[in-house]
mmCIF file of C-alpha atoms in Angstrom:
data_model
loop_
_atom_site.group_PDB
_atom_site.id
_atom_site.type_symbol
_atom_site.label_atom_id
_atom_site.label_comp_id
_atom_site.label_asym_id
_atom_site.label_seq_id
_atom_site.Cartn_x
_atom_site.Cartn_y
_atom_site.Cartn_z
ATOM 1 C CA UNK A 1 4.453 186.995 59.664
ATOM 2 C CA UNK A 2 0.518 186.339 58.085
ATOM 3 C CA UNK A 3 -1.395 183.187 57.795
ATOM 4 C CA UNK A 4 -3.279 182.171 54.156
ATOM 5 C CA UNK A 5 -6.101 184.366 55.013
ATOM 6 C CA UNK A 6 -4.114 187.085 55.674
ATOM 7 C CA UNK A 7 -5.184 187.282 59.436
ATOM 8 C CA UNK A 8 -2.754 187.959 62.202
ATOM 9 C CA UNK A 9 -0.116 184.603 64.076
ATOM 10 C CA UNK A 10 -1.026 182.559 66.760
ATOM 11 C CA UNK A 11 -0.015 185.254 69.146
ATOM 12 C CA UNK A 12 -2.986 187.480 69.456
ATOM 13 C CA UNK A 13 -3.800 191.303 69.950
ATOM 14 C CA UNK A 14 -1.385 192.702 72.550
ATOM 15 C CA UNK A 15 -4.137 194.831 73.494
ATOM 16 C CA UNK A 16 -6.055 191.970 74.703
ATOM 17 C CA UNK A 17 -3.413 190.648 76.536
ATOM 18 C CA UNK A 18 -3.333 193.674 78.496
ATOM 19 C CA UNK A 19 -6.887 193.742 78.985
ATOM 20 C CA UNK A 20 -6.728 190.383 80.491
ATOM 21 C CA UNK A 21 -3.500 191.226 82.757
ATOM 22 C CA UNK A 22 -5.815 194.433 83.981
ATOM 23 C CA UNK A 23 -8.251 192.481 84.875
ATOM 24 C CA UNK A 24 -6.262 189.891 86.390
ATOM 25 C CA UNK A 25 -4.668 192.540 88.957
ATOM 26 C CA UNK A 26 -8.325 194.146 89.641
ATOM 27 C CA UNK A 27 -9.401 190.215 90.736
ATOM 28 C CA UNK A 28 -6.597 189.684 92.847
ATOM 29 C CA UNK A 29 -6.434 193.377 94.022
ATOM 30 C CA UNK A 30 -10.421 192.553 95.419
ATOM 31 C CA UNK A 31 -9.813 189.386 96.598
ATOM 32 C CA UNK A 32 -6.948 191.342 98.895
ATOM 33 C CA UNK A 33 -9.190 193.860 99.739
ATOM 34 C CA UNK A 34 -11.856 191.134 100.558
ATOM 35 C CA UNK A 35 -9.488 189.559 102.660
ATOM 36 C CA UNK A 36 -8.139 192.751 104.350
ATOM 37 C CA UNK A 37 -11.978 193.304 104.910
ATOM 38 C CA UNK A 38 -12.677 189.609 106.548
ATOM 39 C CA UNK A 39 -9.386 190.233 108.620
ATOM 40 C CA UNK A 40 -9.720 193.319 109.903
ATOM 41 C CA UNK A 41 -13.359 191.807 110.832
ATOM 42 C CA UNK A 42 -12.241 188.973 112.556
ATOM 43 C CA UNK A 43 -9.702 191.762 114.420
ATOM 44 C CA UNK A 44 -12.585 193.688 115.176
ATOM 45 C CA UNK A 45 -14.296 190.642 116.542
ATOM 46 C CA UNK A 46 -11.583 189.703 118.271
ATOM 47 C CA UNK A 47 -10.801 192.841 120.125
ATOM 48 C CA UNK A 48 -14.603 193.423 121.007
ATOM 49 C CA UNK A 49 -14.362 189.902 122.576
ATOM 50 C CA UNK A 50 -11.581 190.995 124.668
ATOM 51 C CA UNK A 51 -13.123 194.281 125.998
ATOM 52 C CA UNK A 52 -16.222 192.500 126.514
ATOM 53 C CA UNK A 53 -13.910 190.006 128.909
ATOM 54 C CA UNK A 54 -12.087 192.891 130.212
ATOM 55 C CA UNK A 55 -15.375 194.217 131.463
ATOM 56 C CA UNK A 56 -16.800 191.307 132.935
ATOM 57 C CA UNK A 57 -13.890 190.786 134.580
ATOM 58 C CA UNK A 58 -13.203 193.819 136.176
ATOM 59 C CA UNK A 59 -16.450 193.918 137.109
ATOM 60 C CA UNK A 60 -16.506 190.641 138.775
ATOM 61 C CA UNK A 61 -12.967 191.950 140.612
ATOM 62 C CA UNK A 62 -15.003 195.027 141.819
ATOM 63 C CA UNK A 63 -17.838 192.969 143.219
ATOM 64 C CA UNK A 64 -15.334 190.881 144.448
ATOM 65 C CA UNK A 65 -14.028 193.669 146.574
ATOM 66 C CA UNK A 66 -17.250 195.137 147.255
ATOM 67 C CA UNK A 67 -18.263 191.290 149.176
ATOM 68 C CA UNK A 68 -15.045 191.574 150.917
ATOM 69 C CA UNK A 69 -15.089 195.216 152.124
ATOM 70 C CA UNK A 70 -18.521 194.604 153.208
ATOM 71 C CA UNK A 71 -17.578 191.315 154.731
ATOM 72 C CA UNK A 72 -15.010 193.026 156.527
ATOM 73 C CA UNK A 73 -16.599 196.207 157.402
ATOM 74 C CA UNK A 74 -19.568 193.924 159.152
ATOM 75 C CA UNK A 75 -16.510 191.822 160.959
ATOM 76 C CA UNK A 76 -14.841 195.346 161.943
ATOM 77 C CA UNK A 77 -18.491 196.221 163.493
ATOM 78 C CA UNK A 78 -18.123 192.512 165.489
ATOM 79 C CA UNK A 79 -15.296 192.542 166.548
ATOM 80 C CA UNK A 80 -13.674 195.581 167.025
ATOM 81 C CA UNK A 81 -10.958 194.632 164.413
ATOM 82 C CA UNK A 82 -10.186 195.583 160.897
ATOM 83 C CA UNK A 83 -9.590 191.955 159.675
ATOM 84 C CA UNK A 84 -7.234 193.046 156.780
ATOM 85 C CA UNK A 85 -4.166 195.164 158.696
ATOM 86 C CA UNK A 86 -5.061 192.571 161.692
ATOM 87 C CA UNK A 87 -3.706 189.763 159.225
ATOM 88 C CA UNK A 88 -1.170 191.731 157.131
ATOM 89 C CA UNK A 89 0.297 192.944 160.375
ATOM 90 C CA UNK A 90 -0.063 189.165 161.967
ATOM 91 C CA UNK A 91 1.826 187.516 159.196
ATOM 92 C CA UNK A 92 4.722 190.401 159.345
ATOM 93 C CA UNK A 93 5.222 189.738 162.957
ATOM 94 C CA UNK A 94 5.085 186.187 163.321
ATOM 95 C CA UNK A 95 7.725 185.855 159.989
ATOM 96 C CA UNK A 96 10.086 188.127 162.181
ATOM 97 C CA UNK A 97 9.729 186.179 165.399
ATOM 98 C CA UNK A 98 10.082 182.764 163.578
ATOM 99 C CA UNK A 99 13.005 183.930 161.840
ATOM 100 C CA UNK A 100 14.600 184.511 164.714
ATOM 101 C CA UNK A 101 14.095 181.700 166.334
ATOM 102 C CA UNK A 102 15.227 179.176 164.105
ATOM 103 C CA UNK A 103 18.288 180.909 162.550
ATOM 104 C CA UNK A 104 19.888 182.748 165.293
ATOM 105 C CA UNK A 105 18.571 182.325 168.772
ATOM 106 C CA UNK A 106 19.986 184.908 170.427
ATOM 107 C CA UNK A 107 18.739 187.576 167.887
ATOM 108 C CA UNK A 108 15.365 187.003 169.777
ATOM 109 C CA UNK A 109 16.400 188.720 172.751
ATOM 110 C CA UNK A 110 16.227 191.929 171.721
ATOM 111 C CA UNK A 111 13.326 191.185 169.813
ATOM 112 C CA UNK A 112 11.465 190.291 172.873
ATOM 113 C CA UNK A 113 13.565 193.390 175.283
ATOM 114 C CA UNK A 114 11.928 195.916 172.426
ATOM 115 C CA UNK A 115 8.445 194.537 173.308
ATOM 116 C CA UNK A 116 9.023 194.363 177.037
ATOM 117 C CA UNK A 117 9.694 198.034 176.805
ATOM 118 C CA UNK A 118 7.305 199.393 173.961
ATOM 119 C CA UNK A 119 4.545 197.584 176.377
ATOM 120 C CA UNK A 120 5.698 199.169 179.585
ATOM 121 C CA UNK A 121 5.820 202.538 177.623
ATOM 122 C CA UNK A 122 2.235 202.447 176.795
ATOM 123 C CA UNK A 123 0.929 200.648 179.658
ATOM 124 C CA UNK A 124 2.480 203.381 182.253
ATOM 125 C CA UNK A 125 0.736 206.181 179.537
ATOM 126 C CA UNK A 126 -2.487 204.824 179.945
ATOM 127 C CA UNK A 127 -2.292 204.960 183.510
ATOM 128 C CA UNK A 128 -1.138 208.282 183.538
ATOM 129 C CA UNK A 129 -4.106 209.122 181.660
ATOM 130 C CA UNK A 130 -6.114 207.151 183.922
ATOM 131 C CA UNK A 131 -4.733 209.982 186.861
ATOM 132 C CA UNK A 132 -2.293 207.353 188.702
ATOM 133 C CA UNK A 133 1.493 208.406 189.045
ATOM 134 C CA UNK A 134 3.998 206.571 186.995
ATOM 135 C CA UNK A 135 7.340 207.644 186.632
ATOM 136 C CA UNK A 136 7.726 205.927 182.844
ATOM 137 C CA UNK A 137 11.543 206.217 182.609
ATOM 138 C CA UNK A 138 12.491 204.716 185.599
ATOM 139 C CA UNK A 139 9.785 201.897 184.558
ATOM 140 C CA UNK A 140 11.558 201.506 181.330
ATOM 141 C CA UNK A 141 15.341 201.324 183.028
ATOM 142 C CA UNK A 142 14.513 198.204 185.234
ATOM 143 C CA UNK A 143 12.403 196.690 182.978
ATOM 144 C CA UNK A 144 15.578 196.307 180.476
ATOM 145 C CA UNK A 145 17.580 195.158 183.323
ATOM 146 C CA UNK A 146 15.040 192.220 184.573
ATOM 147 C CA UNK A 147 14.506 191.374 180.772
ATOM 148 C CA UNK A 148 18.079 191.911 179.622
ATOM 149 C CA UNK A 149 19.993 189.811 182.242
ATOM 150 C CA UNK A 150 17.607 186.699 182.645
ATOM 151 C CA UNK A 151 19.605 185.985 179.248
ATOM 152 C CA UNK A 152 22.644 185.726 181.216
ATOM 153 C CA UNK A 153 22.759 185.142 184.429
ATOM 154 C CA UNK A 154 21.664 181.994 186.741
ATOM 155 C CA UNK A 155 18.322 181.889 188.366
ATOM 156 C CA UNK A 156 19.086 182.679 191.419
ATOM 157 C CA UNK A 157 21.215 186.321 190.564
ATOM 158 C CA UNK A 158 17.947 186.711 188.202
ATOM 159 C CA UNK A 159 15.938 186.907 191.208
ATOM 160 C CA UNK A 160 18.113 189.131 192.880
ATOM 161 C CA UNK A 161 17.786 191.580 190.160
ATOM 162 C CA UNK A 162 14.401 191.472 190.489
ATOM 163 C CA UNK A 163 13.481 192.557 194.010
ATOM 164 C CA UNK A 164 16.306 195.151 193.475
ATOM 165 C CA UNK A 165 14.656 196.557 189.771
ATOM 166 C CA UNK A 166 11.301 196.409 192.034
ATOM 167 C CA UNK A 167 12.805 198.471 195.024
ATOM 168 C CA UNK A 168 13.973 200.530 192.087
ATOM 169 C CA UNK A 169 10.525 201.651 191.121
ATOM 170 C CA UNK A 170 9.190 201.921 194.407
ATOM 171 C CA UNK A 171 11.951 204.402 195.873
ATOM 172 C CA UNK A 172 11.705 206.151 193.262
ATOM 173 C CA UNK A 173 7.527 207.128 193.191
ATOM 174 C CA UNK A 174 8.315 207.870 197.185
ATOM 175 C CA UNK A 175 10.971 210.192 196.523
ATOM 176 C CA UNK A 176 8.671 211.923 193.693
ATOM 177 C CA UNK A 177 5.527 211.652 195.681
ATOM 178 C CA UNK A 178 7.944 213.531 198.824
ATOM 179 C CA UNK A 179 9.256 216.388 196.376
ATOM 180 C CA UNK A 180 5.706 216.813 194.714
ATOM 181 C CA UNK A 181 3.617 217.992 197.771
ATOM 182 C CA UNK A 182 0.660 218.027 195.890
ATOM 183 C CA UNK A 183 -1.616 216.700 198.558
ATOM 184 C CA UNK A 184 -2.134 213.440 197.277
ATOM 185 C CA UNK A 185 -3.508 210.872 199.712
ATOM 186 C CA UNK A 186 -2.092 208.220 201.564
ATOM 187 C CA UNK A 187 -4.327 205.401 199.888
ATOM 188 C CA UNK A 188 -3.345 207.347 197.104
ATOM 189 C CA UNK A 189 0.344 206.902 197.026
ATOM 190 C CA UNK A 190 0.310 203.817 198.018
ATOM 191 C CA UNK A 191 -1.877 202.746 194.687
ATOM 192 C CA UNK A 192 0.822 204.642 192.892
ATOM 193 C CA UNK A 193 3.469 202.185 194.362
ATOM 194 C CA UNK A 194 1.523 198.864 193.946
ATOM 195 C CA UNK A 195 1.372 200.260 190.747
ATOM 196 C CA UNK A 196 5.042 200.821 190.231
ATOM 197 C CA UNK A 197 5.843 197.285 191.246
ATOM 198 C CA UNK A 198 2.778 195.822 189.153
ATOM 199 C CA UNK A 199 4.162 197.163 185.817
ATOM 200 C CA UNK A 200 7.203 195.292 186.828
ATOM 201 C CA UNK A 201 6.232 192.397 187.271
ATOM 202 C CA UNK A 202 3.629 191.550 185.378
ATOM 203 C CA UNK A 203 5.180 192.879 181.834
ATOM 204 C CA UNK A 204 9.068 192.679 182.569
ATOM 205 C CA UNK A 205 9.217 189.608 184.894
ATOM 206 C CA UNK A 206 6.639 187.172 182.738
ATOM 207 C CA UNK A 207 8.762 188.748 179.898
ATOM 208 C CA UNK A 208 11.850 187.846 181.245
ATOM 209 C CA UNK A 209 10.688 184.137 182.112
ATOM 210 C CA UNK A 210 10.333 184.078 178.244
ATOM 211 C CA UNK A 211 14.130 184.748 177.357
ATOM 212 C CA UNK A 212 15.034 182.366 180.438
ATOM 213 C CA UNK A 213 13.005 179.502 178.752
ATOM 214 C CA UNK A 214 15.247 181.161 175.825
ATOM 215 C CA UNK A 215 18.117 180.299 177.481
ATOM 216 C CA UNK A 216 17.916 176.379 178.103
ATOM 217 C CA UNK A 217 19.309 173.762 176.007
ATOM 218 C CA UNK A 218 16.628 173.681 172.894
ATOM 219 C CA UNK A 219 14.956 176.712 174.659
ATOM 220 C CA UNK A 220 13.527 178.168 171.322
ATOM 221 C CA UNK A 221 11.720 175.423 170.378
ATOM 222 C CA UNK A 222 9.982 175.599 173.459
ATOM 223 C CA UNK A 223 9.380 179.639 173.059
ATOM 224 C CA UNK A 224 8.220 179.156 169.372
ATOM 225 C CA UNK A 225 5.785 176.097 170.727
ATOM 226 C CA UNK A 226 4.016 177.680 173.163
ATOM 227 C CA UNK A 227 3.719 181.261 171.015
ATOM 228 C CA UNK A 228 2.152 178.978 168.206
ATOM 229 C CA UNK A 229 -0.149 177.448 171.002
ATOM 230 C CA UNK A 230 -1.291 180.640 172.404
ATOM 231 C CA UNK A 231 -1.783 182.473 168.979
ATOM 232 C CA UNK A 232 -3.861 178.680 167.609
ATOM 233 C CA UNK A 233 -5.648 179.393 170.665
ATOM 234 C CA UNK A 234 -6.454 183.200 170.294
ATOM 235 C CA UNK A 235 -7.140 182.406 166.017
ATOM 236 C CA UNK A 236 -9.712 180.166 166.864
ATOM 237 C CA UNK A 237 -11.461 181.889 169.626
ATOM 238 C CA UNK A 238 -12.086 184.294 167.012
ATOM 239 C CA UNK A 239 -13.318 182.136 164.133
ATOM 240 C CA UNK A 240 -15.417 180.403 166.332
ATOM 241 C CA UNK A 241 -16.608 183.335 167.870
ATOM 242 C CA UNK A 242 -17.413 185.425 165.366
ATOM 243 C CA UNK A 243 -19.289 182.538 163.609
ATOM 244 C CA UNK A 244 -21.213 180.610 166.142
ATOM 245 C CA UNK A 245 -20.594 183.062 169.066
ATOM 246 C CA UNK A 246 -24.234 183.320 171.289
ATOM 247 C CA UNK A 247 -23.505 183.147 174.864
ATOM 248 C CA UNK A 248 -20.881 185.809 176.770
ATOM 249 C CA UNK A 249 -18.168 184.098 178.461
ATOM 250 C CA UNK A 250 -17.843 187.430 180.458
ATOM 251 C CA UNK A 251 -19.737 190.392 179.486
ATOM 252 C CA UNK A 252 -18.758 192.432 182.617
ATOM 253 C CA UNK A 253 -15.421 191.804 181.587
ATOM 254 C CA UNK A 254 -15.209 191.533 178.189
ATOM 255 C CA UNK A 255 -18.695 191.456 176.314
ATOM 256 C CA UNK A 256 -17.867 190.079 173.138
ATOM 257 C CA UNK A 257 -15.463 187.022 174.321
ATOM 258 C CA UNK A 258 -18.189 183.689 174.257
ATOM 259 C CA UNK A 259 -18.330 180.087 175.335
ATOM 260 C CA UNK A 260 -17.846 178.946 171.754
ATOM 261 C CA UNK A 261 -15.074 181.137 171.260
ATOM 262 C CA UNK A 262 -13.732 179.641 174.369
ATOM 263 C CA UNK A 263 -14.258 176.147 172.575
ATOM 264 C CA UNK A 264 -12.837 176.746 169.691
ATOM 265 C CA UNK A 265 -9.658 178.136 171.378
ATOM 266 C CA UNK A 266 -9.703 174.832 173.359
ATOM 267 C CA UNK A 267 -9.770 172.715 170.031
ATOM 268 C CA UNK A 268 -7.144 174.858 168.425
ATOM 269 C CA UNK A 269 -4.903 174.851 171.309
ATOM 270 C CA UNK A 270 -4.895 170.968 172.361
ATOM 271 C CA UNK A 271 -4.370 170.395 168.217
ATOM 272 C CA UNK A 272 -1.739 173.220 168.469
ATOM 273 C CA UNK A 273 -0.060 170.823 171.542
ATOM 274 C CA UNK A 274 -0.242 168.092 170.108
ATOM 275 C CA UNK A 275 1.169 169.058 166.783
ATOM 276 C CA UNK A 276 4.001 171.108 168.172
ATOM 277 C CA UNK A 277 4.972 168.543 170.936
ATOM 278 C CA UNK A 278 5.288 165.508 169.006
ATOM 279 C CA UNK A 279 6.844 166.831 165.840
ATOM 280 C CA UNK A 280 8.780 170.140 167.505
ATOM 281 C CA UNK A 281 9.600 169.195 171.027
ATOM 282 C CA UNK A 282 9.841 165.478 170.419
ATOM 283 C CA UNK A 283 7.264 164.612 173.586
ATOM 284 C CA UNK A 284 4.436 161.674 173.828
ATOM 285 C CA UNK A 285 1.262 163.064 172.732
ATOM 286 C CA UNK A 286 -0.456 163.107 176.217
ATOM 287 C CA UNK A 287 2.362 165.521 177.102
ATOM 288 C CA UNK A 288 0.892 167.788 174.070
ATOM 289 C CA UNK A 289 -2.823 167.394 175.027
ATOM 290 C CA UNK A 290 -1.121 168.774 178.866
ATOM 291 C CA UNK A 291 0.687 171.678 177.220
ATOM 292 C CA UNK A 292 -2.157 172.857 174.987
ATOM 293 C CA UNK A 293 -4.823 172.738 177.629
ATOM 294 C CA UNK A 294 -2.334 174.591 180.238
ATOM 295 C CA UNK A 295 -1.302 177.283 177.605
ATOM 296 C CA UNK A 296 -5.085 177.151 176.978
ATOM 297 C CA UNK A 297 -5.958 178.074 180.619
ATOM 298 C CA UNK A 298 -2.998 181.162 181.028
ATOM 299 C CA UNK A 299 -4.034 182.224 177.797
ATOM 300 C CA UNK A 300 -7.201 182.835 178.217
ATOM 301 C CA UNK A 301 -6.756 184.045 181.822
ATOM 302 C CA UNK A 302 -4.207 186.756 180.252
ATOM 303 C CA UNK A 303 -6.619 187.875 178.006
ATOM 304 C CA UNK A 304 -9.292 188.110 180.289
ATOM 305 C CA UNK A 305 -7.264 190.046 182.828
ATOM 306 C CA UNK A 306 -5.778 192.555 180.397
ATOM 307 C CA UNK A 307 -9.472 193.017 179.611
ATOM 308 C CA UNK A 308 -10.763 193.779 183.207
ATOM 309 C CA UNK A 309 -7.123 196.454 183.549
ATOM 310 C CA UNK A 310 -8.430 198.232 180.156
ATOM 311 C CA UNK A 311 -11.900 198.340 181.502
ATOM 312 C CA UNK A 312 -11.137 199.940 184.738
ATOM 313 C CA UNK A 313 -8.428 202.342 182.468
ATOM 314 C CA UNK A 314 -11.513 203.434 180.215
ATOM 315 C CA UNK A 315 -9.766 202.311 177.074
ATOM 316 C CA UNK A 316 -10.116 199.789 174.107
ATOM 317 C CA UNK A 317 -6.642 199.253 173.531
ATOM 318 C CA UNK A 318 -3.477 200.056 175.491
ATOM 319 C CA UNK A 319 -2.240 202.023 172.114
ATOM 320 C CA UNK A 320 -3.277 202.288 168.724
ATOM 321 C CA UNK A 321 0.297 201.145 167.380
ATOM 322 C CA UNK A 322 -0.394 198.211 165.600
ATOM 323 C CA UNK A 323 -3.288 198.673 163.737
ATOM 324 C CA UNK A 324 -6.034 195.860 163.518
ATOM 325 C CA UNK A 325 -4.437 194.486 167.203
ATOM 326 C CA UNK A 326 -4.459 197.936 169.332
ATOM 327 C CA UNK A 327 -1.257 197.960 171.490
ATOM 328 C CA UNK A 328 1.889 196.056 171.715
ATOM 329 C CA UNK A 329 0.377 194.942 175.186
ATOM 330 C CA UNK A 330 -2.877 193.654 173.810
ATOM 331 C CA UNK A 331 -0.673 191.345 171.366
ATOM 332 C CA UNK A 332 1.211 190.189 174.527
ATOM 333 C CA UNK A 333 -2.063 189.630 176.987
ATOM 334 C CA UNK A 334 -1.928 186.260 176.463
ATOM 335 C CA UNK A 335 1.245 185.190 175.663
ATOM 336 C CA UNK A 336 2.832 186.644 178.895
ATOM 337 C CA UNK A 337 1.389 184.439 181.581
ATOM 338 C CA UNK A 338 1.905 181.676 179.272
ATOM 339 C CA UNK A 339 5.318 181.957 179.851
ATOM 340 C CA UNK A 340 4.833 180.439 182.921
ATOM 341 C CA UNK A 341 3.460 177.258 182.238
ATOM 342 C CA UNK A 342 5.827 176.567 179.404
ATOM 343 C CA UNK A 343 8.927 176.840 181.169
ATOM 344 C CA UNK A 344 7.384 174.910 184.561
ATOM 345 C CA UNK A 345 6.468 172.177 181.413
ATOM 346 C CA UNK A 346 10.404 172.880 180.450
ATOM 347 C CA UNK A 347 11.530 171.746 183.722
ATOM 348 C CA UNK A 348 8.822 168.658 183.888
ATOM 349 C CA UNK A 349 8.792 167.032 180.594
ATOM 350 C CA UNK A 350 12.582 167.287 179.209
ATOM 351 C CA UNK A 351 14.348 164.317 182.110
ATOM 352 C CA UNK A 352 11.204 162.223 181.014
ATOM 353 C CA UNK A 353 11.825 162.564 177.438
ATOM 354 C CA UNK A 354 15.576 162.426 177.985
ATOM 355 C CA UNK A 355 15.381 159.618 179.876
#
């Protein structure tokens, strides 16, 4: 249909409509493209920020690792111990000991027996390397009997077993010497015999007193308590000596031990003694102080005593079985003599608390 002038109606030219649609489509495509480019730019900026943050984080981690390793090397240079390994192994051993004492009392017995036998073995090897004659198999048999029987027999029978075991290792050494014909002097043979007995008294007998304490009513808590105090004293001595140590305590025996370290050990031992005494053993606070002081004394004496033995043997550690710690006996040096103090205080304080 046409209007009066003969032109087309209001529907318009279809070509114009098509052109308009194309222009609209082009505009939308351009807008979408612009939006995609903007999103791509934003995404690129975000990824760039992420990469920068990641790079910065990795740099900080690497720097912290380098600083930690440098500090660990300084500590190792000063103390002769690898702090990381020592910490990891110490925590692992502590977890096993703690679990055995808390959950299954008698499970501590095989752990203690294994530790004592390993200590006897490495001590005997160190003595042999220094030129002494030590019979390892008889030593292990005697040690196993002394420690293993302590949980099951009465006190007097335990003493009988101890004397029989001592006689066993001494007689074995004498018979072995008589059949060897190597021309060793009387003084040297006597030294070998005395050392045979000393190994049992120092390692097996002191270790068995820990088992005697374990066998008592509530003894597992006393064992755990004195071990905690001994470890606290050792840790306090290490930290204080490393930080403040300047004045040698016994330079001829152990040059790295200082009076500052001993002060740290004393503070840690007394604090631990009071805490475990009150909350674990049900003791009065002053009993905890006495417990801490006595364990401090026996632990320090044991540490210095083993250092003197190693210096006499010309070795730094009894073995290298526990990286960062040395040998098994190097870990038991402060614990073994502390069993005497712990058992004595058990007999002294338990009746007082019960009354």
